[in-house]
Amino acid sequence: MNKSEFKNPIIWVILGLFIVASIFIISGIVNSNSSETESSISGTSSYDFDSEFEKAKQQVSDENAPKPDSEYVGGDSSSPNTATSASIGQSQPLKSESGDMMDVKIDSVKKDMGDGDYYIPQNGYFAKVTFTVTNLGDKPFEVTSHQLDFYDGNNMKAELNSRDFYSETIQPGKSATGIAYFDIMNDTTDYEVYFANASWVGSY
């Protein structure tokens, strides 16, 4: 190419267009590769996150699903809640706050008029609650009458009486039966007994 051809404006226009086209092509390839890389990274990250999220959601769902047993995770059993309810005579597995595993059964609930001497109910009669606790764990633990609560048909909590107060240590794999007396305020046919956050419903 001689000097006269370099002076030809058409040549410069063609060269300019070629250079601009080359720049656009190269830029497009780079952007395309960058987008694919980002998409790949984003896709991988999104997949991992979704997978972990689904696992976590399933775990929470499993933990919150209704179970035949109740786990006691609170320190105060004085208030009734929406825990699992059973019938008198049925047992319920429980786990204490300290990790003790046990099976609790309310064997029976009967009206008791006291001994006519020292133990006299203030409001008409006692509710005599007979219960059995089995140690399902590998270490001994103590069970007392204070772990039970009694509510009459008007949802009024009854006072635990000191008569035959129960307090025993139960060894692993062993069972013990105790009795608790509650001074009933309202003479209703229905009642509910609580041990930890599990409850038993019945009627006289």
Coordinates of C-alpha atoms in Angstrom, one line a residue, residues 12-194:
W12 CA -9.5 5.2 6.9
V13 CA -13.3 4.7 7.2
I14 CA -13.0 1.0 6.5
L15 CA -10.1 0.6 9.0
G16 CA -12.1 2.5 11.6
L17 CA -15.1 0.4 11.1
F18 CA -13.0 -2.7 11.3
I19 CA -11.3 -1.6 14.6
V20 CA -14.7 -0.6 16.2
A21 CA -16.3 -4.0 15.1
S22 CA -13.3 -5.8 16.6
I23 CA -13.7 -4.0 19.9
F24 CA -17.4 -4.8 20.1
I25 CA -16.8 -8.5 19.3
I26 CA -14.0 -8.8 21.9
S27 CA -16.1 -6.9 24.5
G28 CA -19.1 -9.1 23.8
I29 CA -17.1 -12.3 24.2
V30 CA -15.6 -11.1 27.5
N31 CA -19.0 -10.0 28.9
S32 CA -20.6 -13.3 27.8
N33 CA -17.9 -15.3 29.6
S34 CA -18.2 -13.1 32.7
S35 CA -22.0 -13.5 32.7
E36 CA -21.7 -17.3 32.3
T37 CA -19.2 -17.4 35.2
E38 CA -21.4 -15.2 37.4
S39 CA -24.5 -17.3 36.5
S40 CA -22.6 -20.5 37.3
I41 CA -21.5 -19.1 40.7
S42 CA -24.9 -17.7 41.4
G43 CA -26.6 -20.9 40.4
T44 CA -24.3 -23.0 42.6
S45 CA -24.7 -20.6 45.6
S46 CA -28.4 -20.6 45.1
Y47 CA -28.6 -24.3 45.0
D48 CA -26.6 -24.8 48.2
F49 CA -28.7 -22.2 50.0
D50 CA -32.0 -23.7 48.9
S51 CA -30.8 -27.1 49.8
E52 CA -29.7 -26.0 53.3
F53 CA -32.9 -24.0 53.8
E54 CA -35.1 -26.9 52.9
K55 CA -33.2 -29.1 55.3
A56 CA -33.6 -26.6 58.1
K57 CA -37.3 -26.1 57.3
Q58 CA -37.9 -29.9 57.4
Q59 CA -36.0 -30.2 60.7
V60 CA -38.2 -27.4 62.3
S61 CA -41.3 -29.0 60.8
D62 CA -40.3 -32.4 62.3
E63 CA -39.6 -30.9 65.7
N64 CA -42.9 -29.1 65.8
A65 CA -45.0 -32.0 64.5
P66 CA -47.4 -33.4 67.1
K67 CA -45.9 -36.4 69.0
P68 CA -47.4 -38.9 71.3
D69 CA -45.0 -37.9 74.0
S70 CA -44.3 -34.4 75.6
E71 CA -41.0 -32.9 76.3
Y72 CA -40.9 -30.8 79.4
V73 CA -38.6 -27.8 78.8
G74 CA -39.8 -25.4 81.3
G75 CA -39.0 -24.9 85.0
D76 CA -42.6 -24.2 86.2
S77 CA -45.5 -26.6 85.9
S78 CA -48.0 -24.4 87.7
S79 CA -49.7 -23.1 84.6
P80 CA -51.7 -25.3 82.2
N81 CA -50.9 -25.1 78.5
T82 CA -51.7 -26.8 75.3
A83 CA -49.5 -29.8 75.9
T84 CA -50.5 -33.4 75.0
S85 CA -53.5 -34.7 76.9
A86 CA -54.2 -38.3 77.8
S87 CA -56.9 -40.2 79.5
I88 CA -56.6 -41.5 83.1
G89 CA -54.8 -44.8 83.0
Q90 CA -52.7 -43.9 79.9
S91 CA -48.9 -43.2 80.2
Q92 CA -46.9 -40.5 78.6
P93 CA -43.1 -40.4 78.0
L94 CA -41.5 -37.2 79.3
K95 CA -38.1 -35.5 79.3
S96 CA -37.3 -33.2 82.2
E97 CA -35.4 -30.0 82.0
S98 CA -32.3 -31.7 83.3
G99 CA -32.6 -34.4 80.6
D100 CA -34.2 -37.2 82.7
M101 CA -36.3 -39.6 80.6
M102 CA -39.4 -41.0 82.3
D103 CA -42.8 -42.5 81.7
V104 CA -45.6 -41.0 83.7
K105 CA -49.1 -42.5 84.2
I106 CA -52.0 -41.1 86.2
D107 CA -53.5 -44.4 87.5
S108 CA -56.6 -43.1 89.1
V109 CA -58.4 -40.0 90.5
K110 CA -60.9 -40.5 93.3
K111 CA -62.8 -38.3 95.8
D112 CA -61.5 -38.6 99.3
M113 CA -63.2 -37.1 102.4
G114 CA -60.1 -37.0 104.5
D115 CA -59.3 -38.9 107.7
G116 CA -61.9 -37.1 109.9
D117 CA -59.2 -36.0 112.3
Y118 CA -56.1 -34.1 111.1
Y119 CA -56.6 -34.1 107.3
I120 CA -60.0 -32.5 106.6
P121 CA -60.6 -30.9 103.3
Q122 CA -61.5 -27.2 103.5
N123 CA -63.8 -27.2 100.5
G124 CA -65.7 -30.5 100.7
Y125 CA -63.3 -33.2 99.6
F126 CA -59.8 -34.1 98.4
A127 CA -58.9 -35.4 94.9
K128 CA -56.8 -38.4 95.6
V129 CA -54.4 -38.8 92.6
T130 CA -52.5 -42.1 92.2
F131 CA -49.6 -41.9 89.8
T132 CA -46.7 -44.1 88.6
V133 CA -43.4 -42.9 87.3
T134 CA -40.8 -45.1 85.5
N135 CA -37.2 -44.1 85.1
L136 CA -36.3 -44.5 81.4
G137 CA -32.9 -43.0 81.7
D138 CA -29.5 -44.2 83.0
K139 CA -29.3 -42.2 86.2
P140 CA -31.6 -41.8 89.3
F141 CA -33.8 -38.8 89.8
E142 CA -36.3 -37.5 92.4
V143 CA -40.0 -37.3 92.0
T144 CA -42.3 -35.3 94.3
S145 CA -45.9 -34.5 94.7
H146 CA -45.0 -30.9 93.8
Q147 CA -44.6 -32.0 90.2
L148 CA -48.3 -32.5 89.9
D149 CA -51.1 -29.9 89.5
F150 CA -54.8 -30.4 89.6
Y151 CA -57.5 -28.2 88.0
D152 CA -61.2 -28.7 88.5
G153 CA -63.9 -28.4 85.8
N154 CA -63.9 -24.6 86.3
N155 CA -60.2 -24.4 85.5
M156 CA -59.5 -23.5 89.1
K157 CA -56.2 -24.9 90.4
A158 CA -56.5 -27.0 93.6
E159 CA -54.1 -26.7 96.5
L160 CA -51.7 -29.6 97.1
N161 CA -52.3 -31.1 100.6
S162 CA -49.5 -32.3 102.8
R163 CA -51.2 -35.6 103.5
D164 CA -48.9 -38.5 102.5
F165 CA -46.6 -36.2 100.7
Y166 CA -44.7 -38.1 98.1
S167 CA -40.9 -37.7 97.5
E168 CA -38.9 -40.6 96.2
T169 CA -35.7 -41.3 94.2
I170 CA -36.3 -43.6 91.3
Q171 CA -33.4 -45.7 90.0
P172 CA -32.8 -46.3 86.3
G173 CA -35.2 -48.9 84.8
K174 CA -37.3 -48.8 88.0
S175 CA -40.9 -47.6 88.7
A176 CA -42.5 -46.1 91.8
T177 CA -46.1 -45.3 92.6
G178 CA -47.2 -42.3 94.7
I179 CA -50.3 -40.5 95.9
A180 CA -51.0 -36.8 96.0
Y181 CA -54.0 -35.1 97.6
F182 CA -55.6 -31.9 96.3
D183 CA -58.1 -29.8 98.2
I184 CA -60.8 -29.2 95.6
M185 CA -62.5 -25.8 95.5
N186 CA -65.4 -26.4 93.1
D187 CA -67.4 -29.6 93.1
T188 CA -67.3 -30.4 89.3
T189 CA -67.4 -33.7 87.6
D190 CA -64.5 -33.0 85.2
Y191 CA -60.9 -32.3 86.1
E192 CA -57.4 -32.2 84.6
V193 CA -54.2 -33.4 86.1
Y194 CA -50.7 -32.1 85.1

